[in-house]
């Protein structure tokens, strides 16, 4: 009875859109430019790190500087607590350094340098700011979900996107959707995707992936009827308008298709 009431009276779930690479690039262009303030670099780092690492907000909020290990070609981020980590064993997220102005490793390093963060610190990586005469400085304490969402939505609005379409979880869903939608994503196995996003099952991962329209349309293009339909239309035109010699050659070369035309009385 209770389950029936839940199904009949509950409102449909309205999912936020995943951000794509263009959204991330726009935010980094605006807030991560040369000479950007600590305030701007913070939202640029939150956006690029959340997108590249498939991070949930609570994972981002619990990252400490001593969880970050920079290597020459990548950065390794320790996630101490995750929704699917019931035994609190932790997990590492590996983010490769990219030869691009939008490299998440570079943006993260710039934020840490601008905030003068000690990598041995146990304070949260992303914290509230205080305004000073010479700029901004980090305060103690953790950046709340509400405040982070507000900052993210303000950034989206400033670069020309409707903030109502997105939430902080859009970074996580957008990251995995961008990888899956990439034509070269066959180089990334399903196992690696689940490992990178801390998902326990394919079903859990697939809930975050928004298949683009072009991919959804691809299914019917591989039904095996597209090729033959094109030839049927072509042969119909030839038999109606072509000369006798062409008709004879087409009959001898495409006998089976000609029989199809005869069956359907074309």
PDB file of C-alpha atoms in Angstrom:
ATOM      1  CA  UNK A   1       0.000   0.000   0.000  1.00  0.00           C
ATOM      2  CA  UNK A   2       2.799   2.378   0.911  1.00  0.00           C
ATOM      3  CA  UNK A   3       4.739   1.539  -2.273  1.00  0.00           C
ATOM      4  CA  UNK A   4       1.579   2.101  -4.331  1.00  0.00           C
ATOM      5  CA  UNK A   5       1.113   5.518  -2.735  1.00  0.00           C
ATOM      6  CA  UNK A   6       4.735   6.421  -3.460  1.00  0.00           C
ATOM      7  CA  UNK A   7       4.339   5.537  -7.136  1.00  0.00           C
ATOM      8  CA  UNK A   8       1.026   7.314  -7.636  1.00  0.00           C
ATOM      9  CA  UNK A   9       1.698  10.457  -5.595  1.00  0.00           C
ATOM     10  CA  UNK A  10       5.394  11.052  -6.202  1.00  0.00           C
ATOM     11  CA  UNK A  11       6.547  13.678  -8.666  1.00  0.00           C
ATOM     12  CA  UNK A  12       8.741  12.704 -11.636  1.00  0.00           C
ATOM     13  CA  UNK A  13      12.464  13.169 -11.092  1.00  0.00           C
ATOM     14  CA  UNK A  14      13.832  16.164 -12.983  1.00  0.00           C
ATOM     15  CA  UNK A  15      17.478  15.445 -13.757  1.00  0.00           C
ATOM     16  CA  UNK A  16      19.912  18.251 -14.392  1.00  0.00           C
ATOM     17  CA  UNK A  17      21.734  18.358 -17.701  1.00  0.00           C
ATOM     18  CA  UNK A  18      25.336  17.165 -17.788  1.00  0.00           C
ATOM     19  CA  UNK A  19      27.854  19.866 -18.578  1.00  0.00           C
ATOM     20  CA  UNK A  20      29.883  19.305 -21.717  1.00  0.00           C
ATOM     21  CA  UNK A  21      33.428  20.272 -22.611  1.00  0.00           C
ATOM     22  CA  UNK A  22      32.291  23.595 -24.081  1.00  0.00           C
ATOM     23  CA  UNK A  23      30.774  24.648 -20.745  1.00  0.00           C
ATOM     24  CA  UNK A  24      33.977  23.741 -18.902  1.00  0.00           C
ATOM     25  CA  UNK A  25      36.108  25.580 -21.450  1.00  0.00           C
ATOM     26  CA  UNK A  26      33.930  28.689 -21.190  1.00  0.00           C
ATOM     27  CA  UNK A  27      34.274  28.754 -17.398  1.00  0.00           C
ATOM     28  CA  UNK A  28      38.054  28.277 -17.555  1.00  0.00           C
ATOM     29  CA  UNK A  29      38.364  30.965 -20.245  1.00  0.00           C
ATOM     30  CA  UNK A  30      36.442  33.418 -18.091  1.00  0.00           C
ATOM     31  CA  UNK A  31      37.659  32.539 -14.592  1.00  0.00           C
ATOM     32  CA  UNK A  32      41.024  30.909 -15.222  1.00  0.00           C
ATOM     33  CA  UNK A  33      42.625  33.496 -17.472  1.00  0.00           C
ATOM     34  CA  UNK A  34      46.069  34.943 -16.869  1.00  0.00           C
ATOM     35  CA  UNK A  35      46.064  37.095 -13.756  1.00  0.00           C
ATOM     36  CA  UNK A  36      42.814  35.636 -12.412  1.00  0.00           C
ATOM     37  CA  UNK A  37      42.010  36.236  -8.751  1.00  0.00           C
ATOM     38  CA  UNK A  38      41.884  33.486  -6.144  1.00  0.00           C
ATOM     39  CA  UNK A  39      38.094  33.777  -6.162  1.00  0.00           C
ATOM     40  CA  UNK A  40      37.941  33.096  -9.894  1.00  0.00           C
ATOM     41  CA  UNK A  41      40.561  30.361  -9.809  1.00  0.00           C
ATOM     42  CA  UNK A  42      38.581  28.533  -7.135  1.00  0.00           C
ATOM     43  CA  UNK A  43      35.491  28.035  -9.319  1.00  0.00           C
ATOM     44  CA  UNK A  44      37.714  27.204 -12.315  1.00  0.00           C
ATOM     45  CA  UNK A  45      39.455  24.504 -10.249  1.00  0.00           C
ATOM     46  CA  UNK A  46      36.192  23.119  -8.830  1.00  0.00           C
ATOM     47  CA  UNK A  47      34.728  22.890 -12.338  1.00  0.00           C
ATOM     48  CA  UNK A  48      37.724  21.325 -14.090  1.00  0.00           C
ATOM     49  CA  UNK A  49      38.541  18.910 -11.253  1.00  0.00           C
ATOM     50  CA  UNK A  50      34.928  17.832 -10.776  1.00  0.00           C
ATOM     51  CA  UNK A  51      34.535  17.289 -14.527  1.00  0.00           C
ATOM     52  CA  UNK A  52      37.817  15.425 -15.066  1.00  0.00           C
ATOM     53  CA  UNK A  53      37.615  13.299 -11.916  1.00  0.00           C
ATOM     54  CA  UNK A  54      33.873  12.483 -12.049  1.00  0.00           C
ATOM     55  CA  UNK A  55      33.669  13.819  -8.491  1.00  0.00           C
ATOM     56  CA  UNK A  56      30.552  14.041  -6.357  1.00  0.00           C
ATOM     57  CA  UNK A  57      30.356  17.238  -4.313  1.00  0.00           C
ATOM     58  CA  UNK A  58      30.940  15.448  -1.008  1.00  0.00           C
ATOM     59  CA  UNK A  59      34.109  13.931  -2.484  1.00  0.00           C
ATOM     60  CA  UNK A  60      35.353  17.351  -3.623  1.00  0.00           C
ATOM     61  CA  UNK A  61      34.490  18.882  -0.260  1.00  0.00           C
ATOM     62  CA  UNK A  62      36.477  16.225   1.642  1.00  0.00           C
ATOM     63  CA  UNK A  63      39.659  16.475  -0.436  1.00  0.00           C
ATOM     64  CA  UNK A  64      42.565  17.807   1.571  1.00  0.00           C
ATOM     65  CA  UNK A  65      45.862  19.133   0.169  1.00  0.00           C
ATOM     66  CA  UNK A  66      47.702  16.139   1.655  1.00  0.00           C
ATOM     67  CA  UNK A  67      45.484  13.887  -0.490  1.00  0.00           C
ATOM     68  CA  UNK A  68      47.026  15.350  -3.665  1.00  0.00           C
ATOM     69  CA  UNK A  69      50.216  13.990  -5.183  1.00  0.00           C
ATOM     70  CA  UNK A  70      51.609  15.772  -8.245  1.00  0.00           C
ATOM     71  CA  UNK A  71      53.671  13.784 -10.736  1.00  0.00           C
ATOM     72  CA  UNK A  72      55.321  14.987 -13.907  1.00  0.00           C
ATOM     73  CA  UNK A  73      52.574  13.704 -16.219  1.00  0.00           C
ATOM     74  CA  UNK A  74      49.561  13.413 -13.909  1.00  0.00           C
ATOM     75  CA  UNK A  75      48.088  14.111 -10.513  1.00  0.00           C
ATOM     76  CA  UNK A  76      46.825  11.473  -8.085  1.00  0.00           C
ATOM     77  CA  UNK A  77      43.970  12.430  -5.768  1.00  0.00           C
ATOM     78  CA  UNK A  78      43.044  10.299  -2.790  1.00  0.00           C
ATOM     79  CA  UNK A  79      39.302  10.080  -2.108  1.00  0.00           C
ATOM     80  CA  UNK A  80      39.002   9.135   1.577  1.00  0.00           C
ATOM     81  CA  UNK A  81      35.223   8.750   1.598  1.00  0.00           C
ATOM     82  CA  UNK A  82      32.781   7.922  -1.156  1.00  0.00           C
ATOM     83  CA  UNK A  83      29.124   6.911  -1.356  1.00  0.00           C
ATOM     84  CA  UNK A  84      29.997   3.441  -2.628  1.00  0.00           C
ATOM     85  CA  UNK A  85      33.001   3.008  -0.306  1.00  0.00           C
ATOM     86  CA  UNK A  86      31.085   1.354   2.541  1.00  0.00           C
ATOM     87  CA  UNK A  87      34.252   0.132   4.272  1.00  0.00           C
ATOM     88  CA  UNK A  88      35.994   3.544   4.038  1.00  0.00           C
ATOM     89  CA  UNK A  89      39.026   2.074   2.341  1.00  0.00           C
ATOM     90  CA  UNK A  90      39.472   5.088   0.101  1.00  0.00           C
ATOM     91  CA  UNK A  91      40.269   5.278  -3.576  1.00  0.00           C
ATOM     92  CA  UNK A  92      42.689   7.075  -5.881  1.00  0.00           C
ATOM     93  CA  UNK A  93      41.657   9.122  -8.902  1.00  0.00           C
ATOM     94  CA  UNK A  94      44.282   9.604 -11.610  1.00  0.00           C
ATOM     95  CA  UNK A  95      44.035  12.701 -13.797  1.00  0.00           C
ATOM     96  CA  UNK A  96      46.426  13.013 -16.704  1.00  0.00           C
ATOM     97  CA  UNK A  97      48.199  16.218 -17.591  1.00  0.00           C
ATOM     98  CA  UNK A  98      46.963  17.524 -20.953  1.00  0.00           C
ATOM     99  CA  UNK A  99      48.727  19.633 -23.546  1.00  0.00           C
ATOM    100  CA  UNK A 100      45.961  22.217 -23.448  1.00  0.00           C
ATOM    101  CA  UNK A 101      44.982  25.529 -21.867  1.00  0.00           C
ATOM    102  CA  UNK A 102      42.150  23.636 -20.203  1.00  0.00           C
ATOM    103  CA  UNK A 103      44.328  21.052 -18.464  1.00  0.00           C
ATOM    104  CA  UNK A 104      42.716  20.254 -15.066  1.00  0.00           C
ATOM    105  CA  UNK A 105      46.116  19.543 -13.516  1.00  0.00           C
ATOM    106  CA  UNK A 106      47.409  22.982 -14.504  1.00  0.00           C
ATOM    107  CA  UNK A 107      44.265  24.749 -13.262  1.00  0.00           C
ATOM    108  CA  UNK A 108      44.476  22.906  -9.940  1.00  0.00           C
ATOM    109  CA  UNK A 109      48.144  23.772  -9.493  1.00  0.00           C
ATOM    110  CA  UNK A 110      47.463  27.448 -10.242  1.00  0.00           C
ATOM    111  CA  UNK A 111      44.690  27.516  -7.630  1.00  0.00           C
ATOM    112  CA  UNK A 112      46.945  25.942  -5.002  1.00  0.00           C
ATOM    113  CA  UNK A 113      49.730  28.418  -5.744  1.00  0.00           C
ATOM    114  CA  UNK A 114      47.372  31.423  -5.703  1.00  0.00           C
ATOM    115  CA  UNK A 115      45.920  30.312  -2.354  1.00  0.00           C
ATOM    116  CA  UNK A 116      49.405  29.564  -0.975  1.00  0.00           C
ATOM    117  CA  UNK A 117      48.196  26.129   0.167  1.00  0.00           C
ATOM    118  CA  UNK A 118      50.603  23.830   1.955  1.00  0.00           C
ATOM    119  CA  UNK A 119      50.308  20.352   0.400  1.00  0.00           C
ATOM    120  CA  UNK A 120      50.809  18.791   3.817  1.00  0.00           C
ATOM    121  CA  UNK A 121      47.771  20.599   5.210  1.00  0.00           C
ATOM    122  CA  UNK A 122      44.777  18.666   6.532  1.00  0.00           C
ATOM    123  CA  UNK A 123      42.342  21.525   5.950  1.00  0.00           C
ATOM    124  CA  UNK A 124      39.806  21.219   3.097  1.00  0.00           C
ATOM    125  CA  UNK A 125      41.180  22.041  -0.332  1.00  0.00           C
ATOM    126  CA  UNK A 126      38.169  24.197  -1.257  1.00  0.00           C
ATOM    127  CA  UNK A 127      37.225  26.654   1.480  1.00  0.00           C
ATOM    128  CA  UNK A 128      35.290  29.896   1.933  1.00  0.00           C
ATOM    129  CA  UNK A 129      37.096  33.141   1.122  1.00  0.00           C
ATOM    130  CA  UNK A 130      37.654  36.338   2.998  1.00  0.00           C
ATOM    131  CA  UNK A 131      38.154  39.683   1.289  1.00  0.00           C
ATOM    132  CA  UNK A 132      41.352  41.587   2.031  1.00  0.00           C
ATOM    133  CA  UNK A 133      42.951  44.773   0.766  1.00  0.00           C
ATOM    134  CA  UNK A 134      45.267  42.905  -1.572  1.00  0.00           C
ATOM    135  CA  UNK A 135      42.748  40.331  -2.747  1.00  0.00           C
ATOM    136  CA  UNK A 136      41.285  37.164  -1.267  1.00  0.00           C
ATOM    137  CA  UNK A 137      42.462  34.581   1.252  1.00  0.00           C
ATOM    138  CA  UNK A 138      41.106  31.197   2.305  1.00  0.00           C
ATOM    139  CA  UNK A 139      39.314  30.890   5.624  1.00  0.00           C
ATOM    140  CA  UNK A 140      39.186  27.810   7.800  1.00  0.00           C
ATOM    141  CA  UNK A 141      36.197  25.540   7.392  1.00  0.00           C
ATOM    142  CA  UNK A 142      34.599  23.633   4.561  1.00  0.00           C
ATOM    143  CA  UNK A 143      32.858  25.101   1.534  1.00  0.00           C
ATOM    144  CA  UNK A 144      29.178  24.189   1.924  1.00  0.00           C
ATOM    145  CA  UNK A 145      27.104  22.522  -0.780  1.00  0.00           C
ATOM    146  CA  UNK A 146      24.703  25.464  -0.952  1.00  0.00           C
ATOM    147  CA  UNK A 147      27.472  28.029  -1.353  1.00  0.00           C
ATOM    148  CA  UNK A 148      29.372  25.957  -3.910  1.00  0.00           C
ATOM    149  CA  UNK A 149      26.219  25.446  -5.966  1.00  0.00           C
ATOM    150  CA  UNK A 150      25.524  29.178  -5.827  1.00  0.00           C
ATOM    151  CA  UNK A 151      29.039  29.997  -7.035  1.00  0.00           C
ATOM    152  CA  UNK A 152      28.795  27.412  -9.824  1.00  0.00           C
ATOM    153  CA  UNK A 153      25.433  28.697 -11.030  1.00  0.00           C
ATOM    154  CA  UNK A 154      26.666  32.302 -10.974  1.00  0.00           C
ATOM    155  CA  UNK A 155      29.615  31.234 -13.130  1.00  0.00           C
ATOM    156  CA  UNK A 156      27.300  29.481 -15.594  1.00  0.00           C
ATOM    157  CA  UNK A 157      25.119  32.556 -15.878  1.00  0.00           C
ATOM    158  CA  UNK A 158      28.113  34.803 -16.464  1.00  0.00           C
ATOM    159  CA  UNK A 159      29.361  32.688 -19.396  1.00  0.00           C
ATOM    160  CA  UNK A 160      25.919  32.560 -21.017  1.00  0.00           C
ATOM    161  CA  UNK A 161      24.331  29.297 -19.837  1.00  0.00           C
ATOM    162  CA  UNK A 162      21.021  28.873 -18.048  1.00  0.00           C
ATOM    163  CA  UNK A 163      21.911  27.955 -14.439  1.00  0.00           C
ATOM    164  CA  UNK A 164      18.532  26.261 -13.966  1.00  0.00           C
ATOM    165  CA  UNK A 165      19.645  23.476 -16.316  1.00  0.00           C
ATOM    166  CA  UNK A 166      22.659  22.461 -14.250  1.00  0.00           C
ATOM    167  CA  UNK A 167      23.695  21.420 -10.753  1.00  0.00           C
ATOM    168  CA  UNK A 168      26.938  20.374  -9.101  1.00  0.00           C
ATOM    169  CA  UNK A 169      26.220  16.762 -10.072  1.00  0.00           C
ATOM    170  CA  UNK A 170      26.282  17.934 -13.704  1.00  0.00           C
ATOM    171  CA  UNK A 171      30.078  17.922 -13.470  1.00  0.00           C
ATOM    172  CA  UNK A 172      30.154  14.201 -12.648  1.00  0.00           C
ATOM    173  CA  UNK A 173      27.558  13.208 -15.223  1.00  0.00           C
ATOM    174  CA  UNK A 174      29.086  15.553 -17.788  1.00  0.00           C
ATOM    175  CA  UNK A 175      32.542  14.047 -17.415  1.00  0.00           C
ATOM    176  CA  UNK A 176      31.460  10.470 -18.034  1.00  0.00           C
ATOM    177  CA  UNK A 177      29.035  11.498 -20.805  1.00  0.00           C
ATOM    178  CA  UNK A 178      31.828  13.361 -22.622  1.00  0.00           C
ATOM    179  CA  UNK A 179      34.097  10.306 -22.502  1.00  0.00           C
ATOM    180  CA  UNK A 180      31.391   7.909 -23.693  1.00  0.00           C
ATOM    181  CA  UNK A 181      30.341  10.288 -26.492  1.00  0.00           C
ATOM    182  CA  UNK A 182      33.911  10.664 -27.747  1.00  0.00           C
ATOM    183  CA  UNK A 183      34.610   8.661 -30.923  1.00  0.00           C
ATOM    184  CA  UNK A 184      37.888   7.463 -29.394  1.00  0.00           C
ATOM    185  CA  UNK A 185      36.280   6.259 -26.160  1.00  0.00           C
ATOM    186  CA  UNK A 186      36.745   2.622 -27.242  1.00  0.00           C
ATOM    187  CA  UNK A 187      40.242   3.057 -25.795  1.00  0.00           C
ATOM    188  CA  UNK A 188      38.649   3.363 -22.337  1.00  0.00           C
ATOM    189  CA  UNK A 189      37.201   0.107 -21.018  1.00  0.00           C
ATOM    190  CA  UNK A 190      34.005  -0.107 -18.988  1.00  0.00           C
ATOM    191  CA  UNK A 191      36.102  -1.306 -16.060  1.00  0.00           C
ATOM    192  CA  UNK A 192      38.273   1.812 -16.194  1.00  0.00           C
ATOM    193  CA  UNK A 193      35.221   4.055 -16.356  1.00  0.00           C
ATOM    194  CA  UNK A 194      33.737   2.414 -13.260  1.00  0.00           C
ATOM    195  CA  UNK A 195      37.058   2.618 -11.453  1.00  0.00           C
ATOM    196  CA  UNK A 196      37.551   6.277 -12.329  1.00  0.00           C
ATOM    197  CA  UNK A 197      34.027   7.196 -11.229  1.00  0.00           C
ATOM    198  CA  UNK A 198      33.908   4.902  -8.166  1.00  0.00           C
ATOM    199  CA  UNK A 199      30.880   3.014  -9.487  1.00  0.00           C
ATOM    200  CA  UNK A 200      30.222  -0.541  -8.351  1.00  0.00           C
ATOM    201  CA  UNK A 201      28.138  -1.629 -11.350  1.00  0.00           C
ATOM    202  CA  UNK A 202      27.411  -0.820 -14.984  1.00  0.00           C
ATOM    203  CA  UNK A 203      23.841   0.038 -14.032  1.00  0.00           C
ATOM    204  CA  UNK A 204      24.994   2.701 -11.578  1.00  0.00           C
ATOM    205  CA  UNK A 205      27.369   4.188 -14.156  1.00  0.00           C
ATOM    206  CA  UNK A 206      24.832   4.179 -16.985  1.00  0.00           C
ATOM    207  CA  UNK A 207      22.448   6.299 -14.925  1.00  0.00           C
ATOM    208  CA  UNK A 208      24.911   9.182 -15.320  1.00  0.00           C
ATOM    209  CA  UNK A 209      25.382   8.874 -19.074  1.00  0.00           C
ATOM    210  CA  UNK A 210      23.194  10.969 -21.362  1.00  0.00           C
ATOM    211  CA  UNK A 211      23.360   9.505 -24.845  1.00  0.00           C
ATOM    212  CA  UNK A 212      23.288  12.278 -27.477  1.00  0.00           C
ATOM    213  CA  UNK A 213      20.628  12.270 -30.171  1.00  0.00           C
ATOM    214  CA  UNK A 214      23.092  11.267 -32.891  1.00  0.00           C
ATOM    215  CA  UNK A 215      23.977   8.132 -30.919  1.00  0.00           C
ATOM    216  CA  UNK A 216      20.333   7.262 -30.321  1.00  0.00           C
ATOM    217  CA  UNK A 217      19.642   7.567 -34.055  1.00  0.00           C
ATOM    218  CA  UNK A 218      22.596   5.312 -34.843  1.00  0.00           C
ATOM    219  CA  UNK A 219      20.661   2.224 -33.678  1.00  0.00           C
ATOM    220  CA  UNK A 220      18.165   2.234 -36.560  1.00  0.00           C
ATOM    221  CA  UNK A 221      20.905   2.978 -39.094  1.00  0.00           C
ATOM    222  CA  UNK A 222      22.378  -0.463 -38.368  1.00  0.00           C
ATOM    223  CA  UNK A 223      19.179  -2.484 -38.784  1.00  0.00           C
ATOM    224  CA  UNK A 224      20.438  -3.784 -42.134  1.00  0.00           C
ATOM    225  CA  UNK A 225      17.701  -2.188 -44.242  1.00  0.00           C
ATOM    226  CA  UNK A 226      19.292   1.144 -45.113  1.00  0.00           C
ATOM    227  CA  UNK A 227      21.634  -0.244 -47.790  1.00  0.00           C
ATOM    228  CA  UNK A 228      18.983  -2.227 -49.636  1.00  0.00           C
ATOM    229  CA  UNK A 229      16.406   0.564 -49.523  1.00  0.00           C
ATOM    230  CA  UNK A 230      18.826   2.959 -51.188  1.00  0.00           C
ATOM    231  CA  UNK A 231      19.453   0.454 -53.985  1.00  0.00           C
ATOM    232  CA  UNK A 232      15.778  -0.245 -54.440  1.00  0.00           C
ATOM    233  CA  UNK A 233      15.082   3.457 -54.925  1.00  0.00           C
ATOM    234  CA  UNK A 234      18.028   3.716 -57.341  1.00  0.00           C
ATOM    235  CA  UNK A 235      16.968   0.703 -59.387  1.00  0.00           C
ATOM    236  CA  UNK A 236      13.387   1.915 -59.528  1.00  0.00           C
ATOM    237  CA  UNK A 237      14.558   5.151 -61.135  1.00  0.00           C
ATOM    238  CA  UNK A 238      16.824   3.277 -63.584  1.00  0.00           C
ATOM    239  CA  UNK A 239      14.102   0.884 -64.708  1.00  0.00           C
ATOM    240  CA  UNK A 240      11.677   3.711 -65.267  1.00  0.00           C
ATOM    241  CA  UNK A 241      14.030   6.151 -67.010  1.00  0.00           C
ATOM    242  CA  UNK A 242      17.059   4.173 -68.191  1.00  0.00           C
ATOM    243  CA  UNK A 243      17.701   2.703 -71.648  1.00  0.00           C
ATOM    244  CA  UNK A 244      17.363  -0.967 -72.527  1.00  0.00           C
ATOM    245  CA  UNK A 245      21.089  -1.848 -72.285  1.00  0.00           C
ATOM    246  CA  UNK A 246      21.321  -0.366 -68.783  1.00  0.00           C
ATOM    247  CA  UNK A 247      18.249  -2.329 -67.715  1.00  0.00           C
ATOM    248  CA  UNK A 248      19.767  -5.584 -68.981  1.00  0.00           C
ATOM    249  CA  UNK A 249      23.094  -4.988 -67.194  1.00  0.00           C
ATOM    250  CA  UNK A 250      21.367  -4.114 -63.953  1.00  0.00           C
ATOM    251  CA  UNK A 251      19.222  -7.240 -64.177  1.00  0.00           C
ATOM    252  CA  UNK A 252      22.260  -9.480 -64.641  1.00  0.00           C
ATOM    253  CA  UNK A 253      24.323  -7.778 -61.947  1.00  0.00           C
ATOM    254  CA  UNK A 254      21.648  -7.324 -59.288  1.00  0.00           C
ATOM    255  CA  UNK A 255      19.349 -10.240 -59.884  1.00  0.00           C
ATOM    256  CA  UNK A 256      18.298 -10.548 -56.262  1.00  0.00           C
ATOM    257  CA  UNK A 257      17.449  -6.891 -55.981  1.00  0.00           C
ATOM    258  CA  UNK A 258      15.565  -7.043 -59.236  1.00  0.00           C
ATOM    259  CA  UNK A 259      13.509  -9.896 -57.833  1.00  0.00           C
ATOM    260  CA  UNK A 260      12.723  -7.742 -54.806  1.00  0.00           C
ATOM    261  CA  UNK A 261      11.483  -5.035 -57.141  1.00  0.00           C
ATOM    262  CA  UNK A 262       9.308  -7.558 -58.923  1.00  0.00           C
ATOM    263  CA  UNK A 263       7.907  -8.918 -55.673  1.00  0.00           C
ATOM    264  CA  UNK A 264       6.897  -5.455 -54.501  1.00  0.00           C
ATOM    265  CA  UNK A 265       5.701  -4.576 -58.040  1.00  0.00           C
ATOM    266  CA  UNK A 266       8.035  -1.639 -58.408  1.00  0.00           C
TER     267      UNK A 266
END
